[in-house]
Coordinates of C-alpha atoms and ligand atoms in Angstrom, one line a residue:
M25 CA 11.8 -8.1 15.1
K26 CA 9.7 -5.1 15.4
T27 CA 6.2 -5.5 14.5
L28 CA 4.3 -3.4 12.0
R29 CA 3.0 -1.2 14.7
E30 CA 6.6 0.0 15.6
Y31 CA 7.9 -0.2 12.7
L32 CA 5.0 3.0 12.4
E33 CA 6.2 4.7 15.3
W34 CA 9.5 4.9 14.4
A35 CA 8.6 6.0 10.9
K36 CA 6.3 9.2 13.2
E37 CA 9.7 8.9 15.1
K38 CA 12.1 9.9 12.3
K39 CA 9.8 11.7 9.5
V40 CA 9.6 9.2 7.2
A41 CA 7.3 6.9 5.7
I42 CA 7.4 3.2 5.1
G43 CA 7.1 2.4 1.6
H44 CA 4.7 -0.3 -0.1
F45 CA 4.9 -2.1 -2.8
N46 CA 2.4 -4.8 -4.7
V47 CA 3.5 -8.1 -6.3
S48 CA 1.3 -10.3 -8.3
D49 CA 4.4 -12.9 -8.1
S50 CA 7.9 -14.2 -6.9
E51 CA 9.2 -12.4 -8.9
G52 CA 8.1 -9.2 -7.4
F53 CA 8.9 -9.8 -4.4
K54 CA 11.8 -10.9 -5.0
A55 CA 12.5 -7.1 -6.0
V56 CA 10.5 -5.7 -3.5
V57 CA 12.1 -8.4 -0.8
E58 CA 16.4 -7.6 -2.0
S59 CA 15.3 -3.7 -2.7
A60 CA 14.7 -3.1 0.8
R61 CA 17.7 -5.1 1.8
E62 CA 20.2 -3.2 0.1
L63 CA 18.8 -0.1 2.2
S64 CA 18.5 -1.8 5.5
V65 CA 15.0 -0.8 5.5
P66 CA 11.5 -1.6 6.8
V67 CA 9.1 -2.9 3.8
V68 CA 5.2 -4.2 2.8
I69 CA 4.5 -6.3 0.6
G70 CA 1.3 -5.7 -0.9
V71 CA -1.3 -8.1 -2.4
S72 CA -5.2 -7.0 -3.0
E73 CA -7.6 -9.8 -3.5
K74 CA -6.8 -10.7 -6.9
E75 CA -2.5 -10.1 -6.6
R76 CA -2.8 -12.7 -3.8
S77 CA -5.5 -14.9 -5.4
F78 CA -2.4 -15.6 -8.1
L79 CA 0.0 -15.7 -5.7
G80 CA -1.4 -17.6 -3.3
V81 CA -2.6 -16.8 0.2
A82 CA -0.7 -19.0 1.9
E83 CA 1.7 -19.4 -0.8
I84 CA 2.9 -15.3 -0.1
R85 CA 2.3 -16.0 3.7
V86 CA 4.7 -18.6 3.8
L87 CA 7.4 -16.3 1.6
V88 CA 7.4 -13.6 3.1
Q89 CA 7.9 -15.4 6.6
V90 CA 10.3 -16.9 5.3
E91 CA 12.2 -13.3 4.5
K92 CA 11.3 -12.6 9.2
D93 CA 12.7 -15.9 10.3
K94 CA 15.9 -14.7 8.5
G95 CA 15.0 -11.3 10.6
Q96 CA 14.4 -8.9 7.5
P97 CA 11.6 -6.2 8.4
V98 CA 8.8 -8.0 5.5
F99 CA 5.5 -7.7 6.6
L100 CA 2.9 -7.8 3.9
N101 CA -0.9 -7.2 4.1
A102 CA -4.1 -7.8 2.9
D103 CA -4.3 -4.8 0.6
H104 CA -8.1 -3.2 -0.9
T105 CA -10.2 -6.2 0.9
Y106 CA -13.6 -5.3 -0.9
S107 CA -15.8 -7.8 1.5
V108 CA -15.7 -8.9 5.2
E109 CA -15.5 -12.3 3.9
A110 CA -11.9 -11.1 2.7
S111 CA -10.6 -10.1 5.2
K112 CA -10.7 -12.9 8.2
E113 CA -9.9 -15.0 5.5
A114 CA -7.0 -12.5 5.3
I115 CA -7.0 -12.3 9.2
D116 CA -6.9 -15.8 9.2
A117 CA -4.5 -16.1 7.4
K118 CA -2.1 -13.9 10.0
F119 CA -1.2 -11.3 7.7
D120 CA -0.3 -8.3 9.3
S121 CA -2.2 -5.4 7.7
V122 CA -5.6 -5.8 6.1
I123 CA -7.7 -2.9 4.2
I124 CA -11.4 -3.6 4.2
D125 CA -11.7 -0.9 1.5
G126 CA -15.0 0.7 2.0
A127 CA -14.6 4.4 -0.1
E128 CA -16.6 3.7 -3.2
K129 CA -19.9 2.9 -0.6
P130 CA -22.1 5.5 1.5
F131 CA -20.1 6.5 4.4
F132 CA -22.7 5.0 7.2
E133 CA -21.7 1.3 5.6
N134 CA -17.6 1.3 4.9
V135 CA -17.9 2.0 8.6
M136 CA -20.9 -0.7 9.9
M137 CA -18.2 -2.9 7.9
T138 CA -14.8 -1.5 8.8
K139 CA -16.5 -1.9 12.5
E140 CA -17.3 -5.6 11.3
V141 CA -13.4 -6.8 10.1
V142 CA -11.9 -5.0 13.2
N143 CA -13.8 -6.4 15.3
Y144 CA -13.2 -9.9 14.1
A145 CA -9.3 -8.7 13.8
R146 CA -9.7 -8.5 17.4
T147 CA -10.5 -11.4 18.6
N148 CA -9.1 -13.4 15.5
A149 CA -5.6 -11.8 15.5
P150 CA -5.3 -9.2 17.6
E151 CA -1.6 -8.4 16.7
M152 CA -3.0 -7.4 12.7
L153 CA -3.6 -3.8 12.1
V154 CA -6.3 -2.8 9.7
E155 CA -6.5 -0.4 7.9
G156 CA -9.8 1.3 6.6
E157 CA -11.0 4.6 4.1
L158 CA -12.1 7.5 3.3
G159 CA -13.6 8.6 0.1
F160 CA -13.0 6.9 -3.1
I161 CA -10.0 7.1 -5.3
G162 CA -10.6 5.6 -8.4
S163 CA -9.5 1.8 -8.4
G164 CA -6.6 -0.1 -9.8
S165 CA -3.1 0.3 -11.1
M166 CA -4.0 0.3 -14.8
F167 CA -3.2 3.6 -17.0
R168 CA -5.9 5.9 -16.8
D169 CA -7.0 9.0 -19.4
E170 CA -8.6 11.1 -17.2
I171 CA -9.3 11.2 -13.3
P172 CA -11.8 8.4 -12.4
E173 CA -15.7 9.2 -12.3
G174 CA -16.5 10.3 -8.8
V175 CA -13.3 10.8 -7.4
S176 CA -12.8 14.8 -8.2
E177 CA -11.6 17.9 -5.2
D178 CA -15.5 17.8 -3.7
T179 CA -15.3 14.1 -3.0
Q180 CA -12.0 14.7 -0.9
T181 CA -11.6 13.7 2.8
T182 CA -12.3 16.0 6.0
P183 CA -10.7 16.1 8.9
E184 CA -14.3 16.5 10.7
D185 CA -15.6 13.2 8.5
A186 CA -11.5 11.3 9.4
V187 CA -12.2 11.9 13.4
K188 CA -15.9 10.3 12.8
F189 CA -14.3 7.1 10.4
I190 CA -11.5 6.6 12.8
E191 CA -13.2 6.5 16.4
E192 CA -17.1 4.3 14.9
T193 CA -14.6 1.8 13.3
G194 CA -11.5 2.1 15.4
V195 CA -9.5 1.8 12.8
D196 CA -5.1 0.9 13.4
L197 CA -4.4 3.0 9.8
F198 CA -6.6 5.4 8.1
A199 CA -6.2 6.6 4.0
P200 CA -7.3 9.4 2.8
S201 CA -8.7 11.0 -0.7
V202 CA -6.0 13.7 -1.0
G203 CA -5.6 14.0 -4.2
N204 CA -4.3 10.6 -5.4
I205 CA -6.3 9.0 -7.3
H206 CA -5.2 4.9 -8.2
G207 CA -3.2 4.3 -11.2
L208 CA -1.6 6.5 -14.1
V209 CA -3.5 9.0 -16.1
R210 CA -1.5 9.7 -18.9
S211 CA -2.6 13.1 -19.5
G212 CA -1.5 14.1 -16.6
E213 CA -1.9 13.1 -12.6
P214 CA -3.7 15.6 -10.0
K215 CA -1.6 17.2 -7.6
L216 CA -1.6 16.3 -4.0
N217 CA -3.6 18.5 -1.4
I218 CA -1.0 19.1 0.8
E219 CA -2.7 20.9 3.5
R220 CA -5.7 18.9 3.3
I221 CA -2.9 16.1 4.5
K222 CA -1.7 18.8 7.2
D223 CA -4.7 20.1 8.8
I224 CA -6.3 15.7 9.0
A225 CA -2.5 15.0 10.3
K226 CA -3.9 17.9 13.2
V227 CA -6.6 15.6 14.7
V228 CA -6.0 12.3 13.8
N229 CA -3.6 10.4 15.9
I230 CA -3.6 6.7 13.9
P231 CA -0.8 7.0 11.3
L232 CA -1.7 8.3 7.3
V233 CA -1.3 6.3 4.1
L234 CA -1.1 6.9 1.2
H235 CA -2.4 5.2 -2.3
G236 CA -2.0 5.4 -5.7
A237 CA 1.6 7.5 -5.3
S238 CA 2.9 5.9 -9.0
G239 CA 2.3 9.8 -10.9
N240 CA 2.8 11.9 -7.8
T241 CA 6.6 13.2 -8.5
D242 CA 9.0 13.0 -5.3
E243 CA 8.5 16.9 -4.4
E244 CA 5.1 16.0 -3.6
V245 CA 5.0 13.2 -2.3
L246 CA 8.0 14.1 0.4
E247 CA 5.9 17.2 1.3
A248 CA 3.3 15.0 1.7
I249 CA 5.2 12.9 4.4
N250 CA 6.9 15.5 5.8
A251 CA 2.3 16.4 5.9
G252 CA 1.9 13.5 8.1
I253 CA 1.8 10.3 5.8
R254 CA 3.9 7.3 7.1
M255 CA 2.9 4.6 4.2
V256 CA 3.6 5.5 0.5
H257 CA 1.4 3.3 -1.7
I258 CA 2.7 2.3 -4.9
N259 CA 1.7 -0.7 -7.8
T260 CA 0.8 1.0 -10.9
E261 CA 5.0 2.0 -11.3
L262 CA 6.3 -0.9 -10.4
R263 CA 4.6 -2.9 -13.1
I264 CA 5.2 -1.3 -15.7
A265 CA 8.4 -1.2 -14.8
Y266 CA 8.2 -5.1 -14.8
K267 CA 6.4 -5.2 -18.7
E268 CA 9.2 -3.6 -19.9
G269 CA 12.3 -5.8 -18.2
I270 CA 10.9 -9.0 -19.5
K271 CA 10.3 -7.6 -22.6
K272 CA 13.5 -7.2 -22.6
G273 CA 14.7 -10.3 -21.5
M274 CA 12.1 -11.6 -23.9
S275 CA 14.1 -10.2 -26.7
S276 CA 16.7 -12.6 -27.0
D277 CA 16.4 -15.7 -28.3
E278 CA 17.6 -16.8 -24.4
L279 CA 15.3 -20.2 -23.1
A280 CA 16.3 -19.9 -19.3
P281 CA 13.2 -18.9 -17.2
Y282 CA 15.2 -17.2 -14.7
K283 CA 17.4 -15.8 -17.1
F284 CA 15.0 -13.6 -19.6
M285 CA 12.7 -13.3 -16.5
A286 CA 16.0 -10.8 -14.1
E287 CA 15.3 -8.6 -16.7
G288 CA 12.0 -8.1 -14.7
V289 CA 13.2 -8.2 -11.6
A290 CA 15.7 -5.7 -12.2
E291 CA 13.7 -2.8 -13.8
M292 CA 11.5 -3.2 -10.9
K293 CA 14.0 -2.4 -8.5
K294 CA 15.6 0.0 -10.2
V295 CA 12.5 1.5 -9.1
V296 CA 11.4 0.3 -5.7
T297 CA 14.7 1.7 -5.2
A298 CA 14.4 5.3 -5.8
K299 CA 10.8 5.0 -3.8
L300 CA 12.3 3.7 -0.9
K301 CA 15.9 6.7 -0.5
L302 CA 12.2 8.3 -0.9
F303 CA 10.3 7.9 1.6
N304 CA 13.1 6.4 3.9
K305 CA 14.9 10.4 3.5
L306 CA 18.5 8.2 2.5
Ligands
G3H405 O1 -2.5 -0.3 -3.3 C1 -2.0 -0.1 -3.8 C2 -1.7 1.9 -4.0 O2 -1.9 2.4 -3.9 C3 -0.4 1.3 -5.3 O3 -1.3 2.2 -6.2 O4 -0.9 1.9 -8.6 O5 -1.0 4.4 -8.2 O6 0.9 3.2 -7.5 P1 -0.9 3.1 -8.0
ZN406 ZN1 -4.4 1.9 -2.9

């Protein structure tokens, strides 16, 4: 089976993006894996620090390995990891990738912590990818009344800073701030800065990752992929679908969890399938 690095090359050649979906439990995992299997596309399972502490680091690692052993290209990302220590734990657990998130920190501090994680990964799990983030886009996959404080057009990542950050840290994947925001802004999501993505893609030669894609229109996301995005992260829209599905499942007298939880899985699958078709241009 191809590695995640090889699939990112494949995505570049095909001008598509790999779908990255966050899960917090085995139902979410099932929804993502089944959707990707039905479409025969690679997929990344994302677990942030809180998501993986709910699920269990070893447990999610095993769930993904079971799918890999069956031959399905399912990869595991330690999403938004705010400390070097927690990043090292994911590296020791041999995830496929880890995101060291220093985006809210000053440039120099972000570079230093990212560099430390890259070095640790190179020594302890050379095949593992490390993603760095530059430019704060808010944290948390939730409903928002307004754009998070500290996020504005002025804080979007410049091509110059992107190049400097990548050169200094040696990361394998890069997540810029390009009008994207974590969570769903109730009053309307800001637009993605497609020109900025193009400008960054021109000067950066590692895959670009679009975080916070919940709430952005299909047209915008497609434009972002055509501009050079090679991985797209979705969480909030999945959480909404899951909760709606479970509510439906719980509204009857049904007692079997595998029946009422199945409604949550079904609703999540609708979202994952639609996104995977979009990202993979199917
Ligand atoms: O890392 C996770 C994502 O960037 C999800 O963002 O909740 O806005 O879809 P989202
Ligand atoms: Zn994210």
